[in-house]
Coordinates of C-alpha atoms in Angstrom, one line a residue:
X1 CA 0.0 0.1 -0.1
X2 CA 2.7 2.5 0.9
X3 CA 5.0 1.3 -2.0
X4 CA 2.1 1.8 -4.4
X5 CA 1.3 5.3 -3.1
X6 CA 5.0 6.2 -3.2
X7 CA 5.4 5.3 -6.8
X8 CA 2.2 6.7 -8.1
X9 CA 3.1 10.3 -9.2
X10 CA -0.5 11.2 -10.2
X11 CA -1.6 10.9 -6.5
X12 CA 0.5 14.1 -5.7
X13 CA -0.6 17.6 -6.2
X14 CA 0.7 19.3 -9.2
X15 CA -0.1 23.0 -9.1
X16 CA 2.9 25.4 -10.0
X17 CA 0.8 28.5 -9.7
X18 CA 0.7 28.8 -5.6
X19 CA 2.9 27.0 -2.8
X20 CA 1.1 23.9 -1.5
X21 CA 1.7 22.9 2.0
X22 CA 2.4 19.0 2.4
X23 CA 0.1 16.8 4.5
X24 CA 0.3 13.5 6.3
X25 CA -1.5 11.2 4.0
X26 CA 0.8 8.4 3.3
X27 CA 0.8 7.1 7.2
X28 CA 0.1 3.4 7.5
X29 CA -2.6 1.9 9.7
X30 CA 0.1 0.9 12.2
X31 CA 1.4 4.2 12.7
X32 CA -2.2 5.6 13.0
X33 CA -2.9 3.0 15.6
X34 CA 0.3 3.7 17.5
X35 CA -0.4 7.4 17.6
X36 CA -4.1 6.7 19.1
X37 CA -2.8 4.3 21.8
X38 CA 0.7 6.0 22.8
X39 CA 0.2 9.1 25.0
X40 CA 1.3 12.1 23.1
X41 CA 3.0 13.7 26.3
X42 CA 5.7 10.9 26.2
X43 CA 9.0 12.5 25.3
X44 CA 10.0 9.5 23.1
X45 CA 6.8 9.1 21.2
X46 CA 6.8 12.6 20.3
X47 CA 10.8 12.4 18.9
X48 CA 9.8 9.1 16.8
X49 CA 6.6 11.0 15.3
X50 CA 8.8 13.9 14.5
X51 CA 11.2 11.5 12.8
X52 CA 8.5 9.8 10.6
X53 CA 7.0 13.3 9.7
X54 CA 10.3 14.3 8.5
X55 CA 11.0 11.1 6.5
X56 CA 7.6 11.6 4.8
X57 CA 8.4 15.2 4.1
X58 CA 11.7 14.4 2.4
X59 CA 10.0 11.8 0.4
X60 CA 7.3 14.2 -1.0
X61 CA 10.0 17.0 -1.8
X62 CA 12.1 14.5 -3.7
X63 CA 9.0 13.6 -5.8
X64 CA 8.1 17.1 -6.3
X65 CA 11.5 17.9 -7.7
X66 CA 11.7 15.1 -10.1
X67 CA 8.2 16.3 -11.7
X68 CA 9.5 20.0 -11.9
X69 CA 12.4 18.8 -13.7
X70 CA 10.7 16.7 -16.1
X71 CA 7.8 19.4 -17.0
X72 CA 10.5 22.3 -17.8
X73 CA 7.7 24.6 -17.7
X74 CA 7.1 25.1 -13.9
X75 CA 7.4 28.5 -12.1
X76 CA 11.0 28.6 -10.3
X77 CA 10.2 32.0 -8.4
X78 CA 10.0 30.3 -5.2
X79 CA 13.2 28.1 -5.5
X80 CA 15.5 31.4 -4.5
X81 CA 13.6 31.5 -1.3
X82 CA 14.9 29.9 1.8
X83 CA 12.8 27.1 2.8
X84 CA 11.7 26.7 6.5
X85 CA 10.9 23.5 8.2
X86 CA 7.1 23.8 9.3
X87 CA 5.2 21.4 11.2
X88 CA 2.0 20.0 9.2
X89 CA -1.3 20.5 10.3
X90 CA -3.5 17.8 9.3
X91 CA -6.7 19.8 10.0
X92 CA -6.1 21.9 7.1
X93 CA -7.4 21.2 3.6
X94 CA -6.9 22.7 0.1
X95 CA -8.9 22.9 -3.2
X96 CA -7.8 20.1 -5.7
X97 CA -5.3 21.2 -8.4
X98 CA -5.4 19.2 -11.5
X99 CA -3.9 19.6 -15.1
X100 CA -7.0 21.2 -16.6
X101 CA -6.6 24.3 -14.5
X102 CA -3.0 24.8 -15.2
X103 CA -3.6 24.3 -18.9
X104 CA -6.7 26.8 -18.9
X105 CA -4.5 29.5 -17.1
X106 CA -1.7 28.8 -19.6
X107 CA -3.9 29.2 -22.5
X108 CA -5.5 32.5 -21.4
X109 CA -2.0 33.9 -20.9
X110 CA -0.9 32.8 -24.2
X111 CA -4.0 34.3 -25.7
X112 CA -3.2 37.8 -24.0
X113 CA 0.5 37.6 -25.4
X114 CA -0.5 36.9 -29.1
X115 CA -3.0 39.9 -28.9
X116 CA -0.3 42.1 -27.7
X117 CA 2.1 40.9 -30.2
X118 CA -0.5 41.7 -32.9
X119 CA -0.7 45.1 -31.7
X120 CA 3.0 45.6 -31.8
X121 CA 3.2 44.3 -35.2
X122 CA 0.5 46.7 -36.5
X123 CA 2.2 49.7 -35.0
X124 CA 5.6 48.3 -36.5
X125 CA 3.8 48.2 -40.0
X126 CA 2.6 51.7 -39.4
X127 CA 6.1 53.3 -38.5
X128 CA 7.5 51.3 -41.4
X129 CA 4.9 53.0 -43.8
X130 CA 5.4 56.7 -42.3
X131 CA 9.2 56.2 -42.7
X132 CA 9.0 55.3 -46.4
X133 CA 6.3 58.0 -46.9
X134 CA 8.8 60.7 -45.5
X135 CA 11.6 59.3 -47.6
X136 CA 9.7 59.4 -50.6
X137 CA 8.4 63.2 -49.9
X138 CA 12.1 64.2 -49.2
X139 CA 12.9 62.5 -52.5
X140 CA 10.2 64.2 -54.5
X141 CA 11.3 67.5 -53.0
X142 CA 14.7 67.1 -53.9
X143 CA 14.0 66.1 -57.3
X144 CA 11.6 69.1 -57.8
X145 CA 13.4 72.0 -58.8
X146 CA 11.4 74.7 -57.0
X147 CA 10.4 72.7 -54.0
X148 CA 14.0 71.6 -53.8
X149 CA 15.1 75.1 -53.6
X150 CA 12.5 76.1 -50.9
X151 CA 13.4 73.2 -49.1
X152 CA 17.1 73.9 -49.1
X153 CA 16.4 77.7 -48.2
X154 CA 14.1 76.7 -45.1
X155 CA 16.8 74.1 -44.0
X156 CA 19.7 76.5 -44.4
X157 CA 17.5 79.3 -42.4
X158 CA 17.0 76.9 -39.6
X159 CA 20.4 75.9 -39.2
X160 CA 21.7 79.6 -39.5
X161 CA 19.0 80.9 -36.7
X162 CA 19.9 78.0 -34.4
X163 CA 23.5 78.5 -34.5
X164 CA 23.0 82.2 -34.3
X165 CA 20.8 81.6 -31.2
X166 CA 23.6 79.3 -29.6
X167 CA 26.2 81.9 -30.3
X168 CA 24.3 84.6 -28.4
X169 CA 23.4 82.3 -25.5
X170 CA 27.2 81.6 -25.1
X171 CA 28.3 85.4 -25.2
X172 CA 25.4 86.7 -23.4
X173 CA 27.1 86.2 -19.8
X174 CA 30.1 88.1 -20.9
X175 CA 28.1 91.0 -22.2
X176 CA 26.2 91.3 -19.0
X177 CA 29.4 91.3 -17.0
X178 CA 31.1 94.1 -19.0
X179 CA 27.8 96.1 -18.9
X180 CA 28.0 95.7 -15.2
X181 CA 31.6 96.9 -15.1
X182 CA 31.0 99.9 -17.0
X183 CA 27.9 100.9 -15.0
X184 CA 29.8 100.4 -12.0
X185 CA 32.6 102.8 -13.0
X186 CA 30.2 105.5 -14.2
X187 CA 28.1 105.0 -10.7
X188 CA 31.3 105.2 -8.7
X189 CA 32.2 108.8 -10.6
X190 CA 28.7 110.1 -10.4
X191 CA 28.6 109.4 -6.6
X192 CA 32.0 110.9 -6.1
X193 CA 30.9 113.9 -7.6
X194 CA 27.6 114.0 -5.5
X195 CA 29.2 113.4 -2.4
X196 CA 31.9 115.7 -2.8
X197 CA 29.2 118.8 -3.6
X198 CA 27.4 117.8 -0.7
X199 CA 30.3 117.8 1.9
X200 CA 31.9 121.0 0.4
X201 CA 28.6 122.6 0.5
X202 CA 28.4 121.7 4.2
X203 CA 31.9 122.5 5.1
X204 CA 31.5 126.2 3.4
X205 CA 27.9 126.9 5.0
X206 CA 29.8 125.8 8.5
X207 CA 32.5 128.0 8.2
X208 CA 30.6 130.9 7.2
X209 CA 28.3 130.5 10.3
X210 CA 31.2 130.5 12.4
X211 CA 32.4 133.9 10.6
X212 CA 28.9 135.0 11.6
X213 CA 29.1 134.1 14.8
X214 CA 32.4 135.7 15.4
X215 CA 31.0 139.0 13.9
X216 CA 28.1 138.9 16.6
X217 CA 30.5 138.6 19.3
X218 CA 32.5 141.5 18.0
X219 CA 36.0 139.4 18.9
X220 CA 38.9 140.1 17.0
X221 CA 40.3 136.4 17.4
X222 CA 40.5 134.3 14.3
X223 CA 38.4 131.5 13.7
X224 CA 39.9 128.1 14.1
X225 CA 39.7 125.9 11.0
X226 CA 40.9 122.3 11.2
X227 CA 43.1 120.8 8.6
X228 CA 40.5 119.2 6.7
X229 CA 38.4 122.1 6.4
X230 CA 41.3 124.1 5.4
X231 CA 42.1 121.9 2.4
X232 CA 38.6 121.4 1.3
X233 CA 38.2 125.5 1.2
X234 CA 41.6 125.6 -0.6
X235 CA 40.5 122.9 -3.1
X236 CA 37.3 124.6 -3.8
X237 CA 38.8 127.7 -4.4
X238 CA 41.4 126.4 -6.7
X239 CA 38.9 124.5 -8.9
X240 CA 37.0 127.9 -9.3
X241 CA 40.0 129.8 -10.2
X242 CA 40.8 127.3 -12.9
X243 CA 37.3 127.6 -14.5
X244 CA 37.6 131.4 -14.4
X245 CA 40.8 131.1 -16.3
X246 CA 39.3 128.6 -18.8
X247 CA 36.2 131.3 -19.3
X248 CA 38.6 134.1 -19.9
X249 CA 40.6 132.3 -22.5
X250 CA 37.1 131.4 -24.4
X251 CA 35.9 135.1 -23.7
X252 CA 33.0 134.1 -22.0
X253 CA 33.0 137.2 -19.5
X254 CA 29.0 137.2 -18.9
X255 CA 29.0 134.1 -16.5
X256 CA 27.5 133.8 -13.2
X257 CA 29.1 132.2 -10.4
X258 CA 27.5 129.0 -9.4
X259 CA 26.3 128.1 -12.8
X260 CA 29.3 126.0 -13.9
X261 CA 29.2 122.3 -13.3
X262 CA 31.8 121.5 -10.8
X263 CA 32.6 118.2 -12.1
X264 CA 36.5 118.2 -12.4
X265 CA 38.7 115.2 -11.2
X266 CA 42.1 115.3 -9.7
X267 CA 44.8 113.9 -12.0
X268 CA 45.1 110.8 -10.4
X269 CA 41.6 109.9 -10.1
X270 CA 41.2 110.9 -13.8
X271 CA 44.2 108.3 -14.8
X272 CA 42.3 105.8 -12.7
X273 CA 39.2 106.2 -14.3
X274 CA 40.7 106.1 -17.8
X275 CA 42.9 103.0 -17.2
X276 CA 39.9 101.3 -15.7
X277 CA 37.6 102.1 -18.8
X278 CA 40.3 101.3 -21.1
X279 CA 40.4 97.8 -19.9
X280 CA 36.5 97.5 -19.9
X281 CA 36.6 98.4 -23.5
X282 CA 39.3 96.0 -24.2
X283 CA 37.1 93.5 -23.1
X284 CA 34.3 94.9 -25.0
X285 CA 36.2 94.2 -28.3
X286 CA 37.2 90.6 -27.5
X287 CA 33.4 89.8 -26.9
X288 CA 33.0 88.9 -30.7
X289 CA 36.6 88.5 -31.8
X290 CA 36.0 84.6 -32.4
X291 CA 32.8 84.9 -34.1
X292 CA 32.1 85.3 -38.0
X293 CA 30.5 88.4 -39.1
X294 CA 27.5 86.5 -40.2
X295 CA 26.8 86.0 -36.4
X296 CA 27.6 89.3 -34.9
X297 CA 27.3 92.0 -37.3
X298 CA 23.8 93.5 -37.5
X299 CA 23.9 94.4 -41.1
X300 CA 24.7 90.8 -42.3
X301 CA 22.0 89.2 -40.1
X302 CA 19.3 91.6 -41.1
X303 CA 20.4 90.6 -44.9
X304 CA 19.4 87.2 -44.3
X305 CA 15.9 87.9 -43.1
X306 CA 15.7 90.4 -45.9
X307 CA 16.5 87.7 -48.5
X308 CA 13.9 85.5 -46.8
X309 CA 11.4 88.4 -47.0
X310 CA 12.2 88.9 -50.7
X311 CA 11.9 85.5 -51.6
X312 CA 9.1 83.9 -49.7
X313 CA 7.3 86.9 -48.1
X314 CA 3.9 84.8 -47.2
X315 CA 6.1 82.5 -45.1
X316 CA 8.1 85.6 -43.6
X317 CA 5.2 87.3 -42.3
X318 CA 3.3 84.0 -41.0
X319 CA 6.5 83.3 -38.9
X320 CA 6.0 86.7 -37.4
X321 CA 9.7 87.6 -38.0
X322 CA 9.3 91.3 -37.0
X323 CA 8.5 90.0 -33.4
X324 CA 11.8 87.7 -33.5
X325 CA 14.2 90.3 -34.8
X326 CA 14.2 92.5 -31.8
X327 CA 15.1 89.5 -29.4
X328 CA 17.9 88.5 -31.7
X329 CA 19.7 91.7 -31.9
X330 CA 19.2 92.9 -28.5
X331 CA 22.7 91.2 -27.2
X332 CA 24.4 92.6 -30.2
X333 CA 22.8 96.4 -29.8
X334 CA 24.0 96.1 -26.0
X335 CA 27.3 95.6 -27.1
X336 CA 27.4 98.6 -29.2
X337 CA 25.9 100.8 -26.2
X338 CA 28.4 99.6 -23.7
X339 CA 30.5 102.7 -24.7
X340 CA 27.6 104.8 -25.2
X341 CA 27.2 107.5 -22.7
X342 CA 23.9 109.7 -23.4
X343 CA 25.1 112.3 -20.6
X344 CA 28.0 113.2 -22.7
X345 CA 27.8 116.4 -25.0
X346 CA 30.0 114.6 -27.4
X347 CA 28.5 111.2 -27.5
X348 CA 27.1 109.6 -30.7
X349 CA 23.5 110.2 -31.5
X350 CA 21.3 107.4 -31.5
X351 CA 20.3 107.9 -35.3
X352 CA 24.4 107.7 -36.0
X353 CA 25.0 104.3 -34.6
X354 CA 25.6 101.5 -36.9
X355 CA 22.3 99.3 -35.6
X356 CA 20.1 102.3 -35.8
X357 CA 21.0 102.8 -39.6
X358 CA 21.0 99.2 -40.2
X359 CA 17.4 98.7 -38.9
X360 CA 16.2 101.7 -40.5
X361 CA 17.7 100.5 -44.0
X362 CA 16.0 97.1 -43.3
X363 CA 12.5 98.8 -42.7
X364 CA 13.0 101.0 -45.6
X365 CA 13.5 97.9 -48.0
X366 CA 10.4 96.1 -46.8
X367 CA 8.0 94.6 -49.4
X368 CA 5.2 94.1 -47.3
X369 CA 1.5 94.9 -48.5
X370 CA -1.1 96.9 -46.9
X371 CA -2.9 93.6 -45.6
X372 CA 0.0 92.9 -43.4
X373 CA 0.0 96.5 -42.0
X374 CA -0.4 95.3 -38.3
X375 CA 2.6 93.0 -38.5
X376 CA 4.5 95.5 -40.3
X377 CA 8.5 95.7 -40.0
X378 CA 8.0 99.2 -39.4
X379 CA 7.7 98.1 -35.4
X380 CA 10.9 96.5 -35.1
X381 CA 13.0 99.9 -34.8
X382 CA 10.4 101.0 -32.2
X383 CA 10.4 97.7 -30.3
X384 CA 14.3 97.7 -30.2
X385 CA 14.4 101.1 -28.7
X386 CA 11.6 100.2 -26.1
X387 CA 13.0 96.8 -24.9
X388 CA 16.7 97.8 -25.3
X389 CA 17.7 101.4 -25.5
X390 CA 15.0 102.6 -22.8
X391 CA 16.3 100.4 -20.0
X392 CA 19.8 101.6 -20.5
X393 CA 18.7 105.1 -20.4
X394 CA 16.4 104.8 -17.4
X395 CA 19.6 103.3 -15.4
X396 CA 21.5 106.5 -16.4
X397 CA 18.8 108.6 -15.2
X398 CA 18.1 107.1 -11.9
X399 CA 21.6 106.5 -10.9
X400 CA 24.3 108.6 -12.6
X401 CA 22.6 111.7 -14.2
X402 CA 23.0 115.1 -12.3
X403 CA 20.0 117.4 -12.8
X404 CA 22.4 120.2 -12.1
X405 CA 24.5 119.7 -14.9
X406 CA 23.4 121.7 -18.1
X407 CA 25.5 119.6 -20.3
X408 CA 24.1 116.4 -19.1
X409 CA 20.7 117.5 -19.1
X410 CA 20.8 118.9 -22.8
X411 CA 22.4 115.5 -24.0
X412 CA 19.7 113.3 -22.2
X413 CA 17.0 115.5 -23.6
X414 CA 18.4 115.0 -27.0
X415 CA 18.4 111.5 -27.1
X416 CA 15.0 111.4 -25.1
X417 CA 13.3 113.3 -28.1
X418 CA 14.7 111.0 -30.6
X419 CA 13.2 108.2 -28.6
X420 CA 9.7 110.1 -28.5
X421 CA 9.9 110.7 -32.3
X422 CA 10.3 107.0 -32.9
X423 CA 7.6 105.8 -30.6
X424 CA 5.3 108.6 -31.3
X425 CA 3.5 106.6 -33.5
X426 CA 3.5 103.4 -31.7
X427 CA 0.7 101.4 -29.6
X428 CA 0.2 102.0 -26.0
X429 CA 2.1 98.8 -25.2
X430 CA 5.1 100.2 -26.7
X431 CA 5.1 103.5 -25.2
X432 CA 4.8 101.9 -21.7
X433 CA 8.8 102.0 -21.6
X434 CA 8.7 105.8 -22.5
X435 CA 6.4 106.4 -19.7
X436 CA 8.6 104.6 -17.1
X437 CA 11.7 106.7 -18.2
X438 CA 9.5 109.8 -18.0
X439 CA 8.5 108.9 -14.6
X440 CA 12.1 108.1 -13.5
X441 CA 13.2 111.7 -14.8
X442 CA 10.5 113.4 -12.7
X443 CA 11.4 111.5 -9.5
X444 CA 15.3 112.3 -10.1
X445 CA 14.3 115.9 -10.6
X446 CA 12.4 115.8 -7.6
X447 CA 15.3 114.5 -5.6
X448 CA 17.7 117.0 -6.9
X449 CA 15.3 119.7 -5.5
X450 CA 15.3 118.3 -2.1
X451 CA 19.1 117.2 -1.9
X452 CA 20.9 119.9 -3.8
X453 CA 19.0 123.2 -3.5
X454 CA 20.1 125.2 -0.6
X455 CA 20.0 129.2 -0.5
X456 CA 21.3 130.5 2.7
X457 CA 19.4 133.7 4.4
X458 CA 21.9 136.2 5.8
X459 CA 20.8 139.7 7.3
X460 CA 21.2 142.3 4.6
X461 CA 23.7 144.3 6.3
X462 CA 25.9 141.1 5.9
X463 CA 25.3 140.8 2.1
X464 CA 25.2 144.3 1.3
X465 CA 29.0 143.9 0.8
X466 CA 29.3 142.1 -2.6
X467 CA 32.9 141.2 -1.6
X468 CA 31.9 139.3 1.6
X469 CA 32.0 135.6 1.7
X470 CA 28.5 135.4 2.8
X471 CA 27.4 137.6 -0.1
X472 CA 29.5 135.5 -2.8
X473 CA 28.2 132.2 -1.0
X474 CA 24.8 133.2 -1.3
X475 CA 25.1 134.5 -4.8
X476 CA 26.5 131.2 -6.0
X477 CA 23.7 129.0 -4.4
X478 CA 20.8 131.2 -6.0
X479 CA 22.3 131.1 -9.4
X480 CA 22.8 127.2 -8.8
X481 CA 19.2 127.1 -8.0
X482 CA 18.4 129.2 -11.1
X483 CA 20.4 126.8 -13.2
X484 CA 18.5 123.8 -12.0
X485 CA 15.1 125.7 -12.7
X486 CA 16.3 126.3 -16.3
X487 CA 17.2 122.7 -16.7
X488 CA 14.0 121.6 -15.5
X489 CA 12.0 123.6 -17.9
X490 CA 14.2 122.3 -20.6
X491 CA 12.1 119.1 -20.6
X492 CA 9.2 121.2 -22.1
X493 CA 7.6 119.3 -24.7
X494 CA 8.5 115.9 -23.1
X495 CA 7.1 116.2 -19.7
X496 CA 3.4 117.4 -19.2
X497 CA 3.1 121.1 -18.5
X498 CA 1.5 120.3 -15.2
X499 CA 4.4 118.2 -14.1
X500 CA 6.9 121.0 -15.2
X501 CA 4.6 123.8 -13.3
X502 CA 4.5 121.4 -10.0
X503 CA 8.5 120.9 -10.1
X504 CA 9.9 124.2 -11.5
X505 CA 7.1 126.9 -10.4
X506 CA 5.7 125.1 -7.2
X507 CA 8.6 123.4 -5.7
X508 CA 11.6 125.5 -6.7
X509 CA 10.7 129.2 -7.8
X510 CA 7.7 129.8 -5.0
X511 CA 9.8 127.8 -2.1
X512 CA 13.3 128.9 -2.7
X513 CA 13.9 131.5 -5.2
X514 CA 11.1 133.9 -4.5
X515 CA 12.2 133.9 -0.8
X516 CA 15.9 134.6 -1.6
X517 CA 14.6 137.5 -3.8
X518 CA 12.7 139.0 -0.9
X519 CA 15.9 138.7 1.2
X520 CA 17.8 140.7 -1.5
X521 CA 18.1 144.4 -1.9
X522 CA 16.0 146.1 -4.7
X523 CA 18.2 147.2 -7.7
X524 CA 19.7 146.1 -11.2
X525 CA 20.9 142.8 -9.7
X526 CA 17.4 141.7 -8.7
X527 CA 16.1 142.8 -11.9
X528 CA 18.6 140.7 -13.9
X529 CA 17.7 137.6 -11.7
X530 CA 13.9 138.1 -12.4
X531 CA 15.1 138.4 -16.0
X532 CA 16.7 135.1 -16.1
X533 CA 13.9 133.5 -14.2
X534 CA 11.3 134.6 -16.7
X535 CA 13.5 133.6 -19.8
X536 CA 13.7 130.2 -18.5
X537 CA 9.7 130.1 -18.7
X538 CA 8.6 127.9 -21.9
X539 CA 7.1 130.4 -24.4
X540 CA 4.3 128.2 -25.2
X541 CA 2.8 128.6 -21.8
X542 CA 1.8 132.2 -23.1
X543 CA 1.2 131.7 -26.5
X544 CA -2.4 132.4 -26.1
X545 CA -3.3 135.8 -27.3
X546 CA -6.5 136.1 -25.2
X547 CA -4.8 135.7 -22.0
X548 CA -4.7 138.7 -19.8
X549 CA -3.7 137.0 -16.6
X550 CA -0.6 134.6 -16.0
X551 CA -0.7 131.0 -14.9
X552 CA -1.5 130.8 -11.4
X553 CA 1.6 129.3 -10.2
X554 CA 3.4 132.4 -11.1
X555 CA 1.3 134.5 -8.7
X556 CA 3.9 135.0 -6.2
X557 CA 6.3 136.0 -8.8
X558 CA 4.2 138.6 -10.3
X559 CA 3.7 139.9 -6.8
X560 CA 7.2 140.3 -6.3
X561 CA 7.7 141.9 -9.4
X562 CA 5.0 144.5 -8.7
X563 CA 6.6 145.3 -5.2
X564 CA 10.0 145.7 -6.7
X565 CA 8.4 148.1 -9.3
X566 CA 7.0 150.3 -6.7
X567 CA 10.2 150.6 -4.7
X568 CA 12.3 151.2 -7.9
X569 CA 9.8 154.0 -9.1
X570 CA 10.6 156.0 -6.2
X571 CA 14.5 155.9 -7.0
X572 CA 16.6 156.5 -9.7
X573 CA 16.1 153.3 -11.3
X574 CA 13.6 154.1 -14.1
X575 CA 15.1 151.7 -16.4
X576 CA 14.6 148.8 -14.3
X577 CA 11.0 149.6 -13.9
X578 CA 10.7 149.3 -17.6
X579 CA 12.3 146.0 -17.4
X580 CA 9.9 145.0 -14.7
X581 CA 7.0 146.1 -17.2
X582 CA 8.4 143.9 -20.0
X583 CA 8.6 140.9 -17.8
X584 CA 5.1 141.2 -16.7
X585 CA 4.1 141.6 -20.3
X586 CA 6.0 138.3 -21.4
X587 CA 4.4 136.2 -18.8
X588 CA 1.1 137.7 -19.8
X589 CA 0.3 139.5 -16.5
X590 CA -1.3 142.1 -18.6
X591 CA -4.0 143.3 -16.2
X592 CA -1.1 144.2 -13.4
X593 CA 1.1 145.7 -15.8
X594 CA -1.7 148.2 -16.9
X595 CA -2.9 148.8 -13.3
X596 CA 0.7 149.6 -12.4
X597 CA 1.0 152.1 -15.5
X598 CA -1.9 153.9 -14.8
X599 CA -1.3 154.1 -11.1
X600 CA 2.2 155.9 -11.6
X601 CA 1.2 157.5 -14.9
X602 CA 3.8 155.6 -16.9
X603 CA 2.0 156.6 -20.3
X604 CA 5.4 156.1 -22.1
X605 CA 5.3 152.5 -21.4
X606 CA 1.9 151.6 -22.5
X607 CA 3.4 150.8 -25.9
X608 CA 5.0 147.7 -24.5
X609 CA 1.4 146.5 -23.7
X610 CA 0.1 147.6 -26.9
X611 CA 2.9 145.5 -29.0
X612 CA 1.3 142.4 -27.5

């Protein structure tokens, strides 16, 4: 019985899908009777039972291994896991596993694999057809004369643009570093001038206050001056003396102290500045020294796109090339702007720059029709100015520009007028950059009024002597403020009238200049100052022939003119009274001028009003 069961392989489970625990089926009748009669708590019986179980388990394992070797198709995933010896629980039973179940599962899996294989075959055949079709299209295009030329041109443009972008991406870091170096150098110089001016102003004002206190105490002791203050005062006077000599050589005798720009550098500082600037410009020249002109010369680049526009205008405009060109040219234009200082009177103008003339020529050769007016190449130059030039100009305004310098202000205004002219016909989205620039200009001028305007007030007895240091200092500060007043009003036509009137008249004239005039002694000097103020006012503010009263912000100035005329009419300064009437007429204070003439019976001055 036992022999037959051991030799019959079909009596053992044959499920290769899951692990099946073994049972104690092959026990003999004698063994079962021994289990029932022998107490289970005896140690010897337990050991013999375990030995028998172990023998049975080993026999079953051997038969299982033989069957797996013969089948060649069983899952060996469990063979790598360590086998642990477990005690068998004969009370557990498992569902039977036979050959039919295994066969059914294998057939199901085979069907799924066959479906997947057929799907992959269909995709493979589709890809083969696509490749054949693409090769056929390429062959047809190459064999066709017109289509072959088109294909070759577009392919060459694609390669060219990719190489151009790679080149610019590689160089942009160097461009940014050199830009930053040049900006830092100019910023350092501007901050040096500004700090020196403020320190010297503070030093000179403190020294004069000490002199005033000495005069009040009526002591004959000299005012003690430390070495630093003495050196600063001597340096100030030395620069003024050099400027006087320069003006004398130029024959400029009609000059007011305080209206010149104190922007001289010492010889050591100038040499250091020039050396640093020279090193930066040397690095600037090396940026594209290893690049072919086709990838760094704006004229050559635009010529490529011009050929595209002339040969295939439809595809050119459909690709929106007019929007791409400003971005491609941005790094190259920035390289040309590194050495450009819009605050220098001898700097090259925007319209004379190579990039500007190249873009203008490219736009002039445009072959677009009226239907493509919205996507016109005419927007390329305004976009370049808005995206590339204005940000650099704004940096100069915010950090480097000195509103007290007439030469800097004049140069800046010239460049801003060119920008205004080019952007005047653009859409609002393009003019946003211009509005940001003008806003920064207003903010910078407000800061200059707050930080740089200082007109000290001394007793009239102190300033009567025109040679006294107090009088000279007050005069210099007054004329410096008048220069700033004039520089602010030079922005007429670029900034709104309301903004200029608020800055020039409200914040500067009424708050500083009028107070200084009221503290002055009436006479020819006061009239001269009033003439300079009136000459700085924009003429377009008074072009309305129907005006009989001036603008409201000039009310205090008109009142001062009338007070001065009243005082001078009682003295020998008759000509000065006529000058005051002329000023009133110029600023369209006609009603006040007529009233004054009638009050003092100055009939000979009525002709001035009648001429208007």
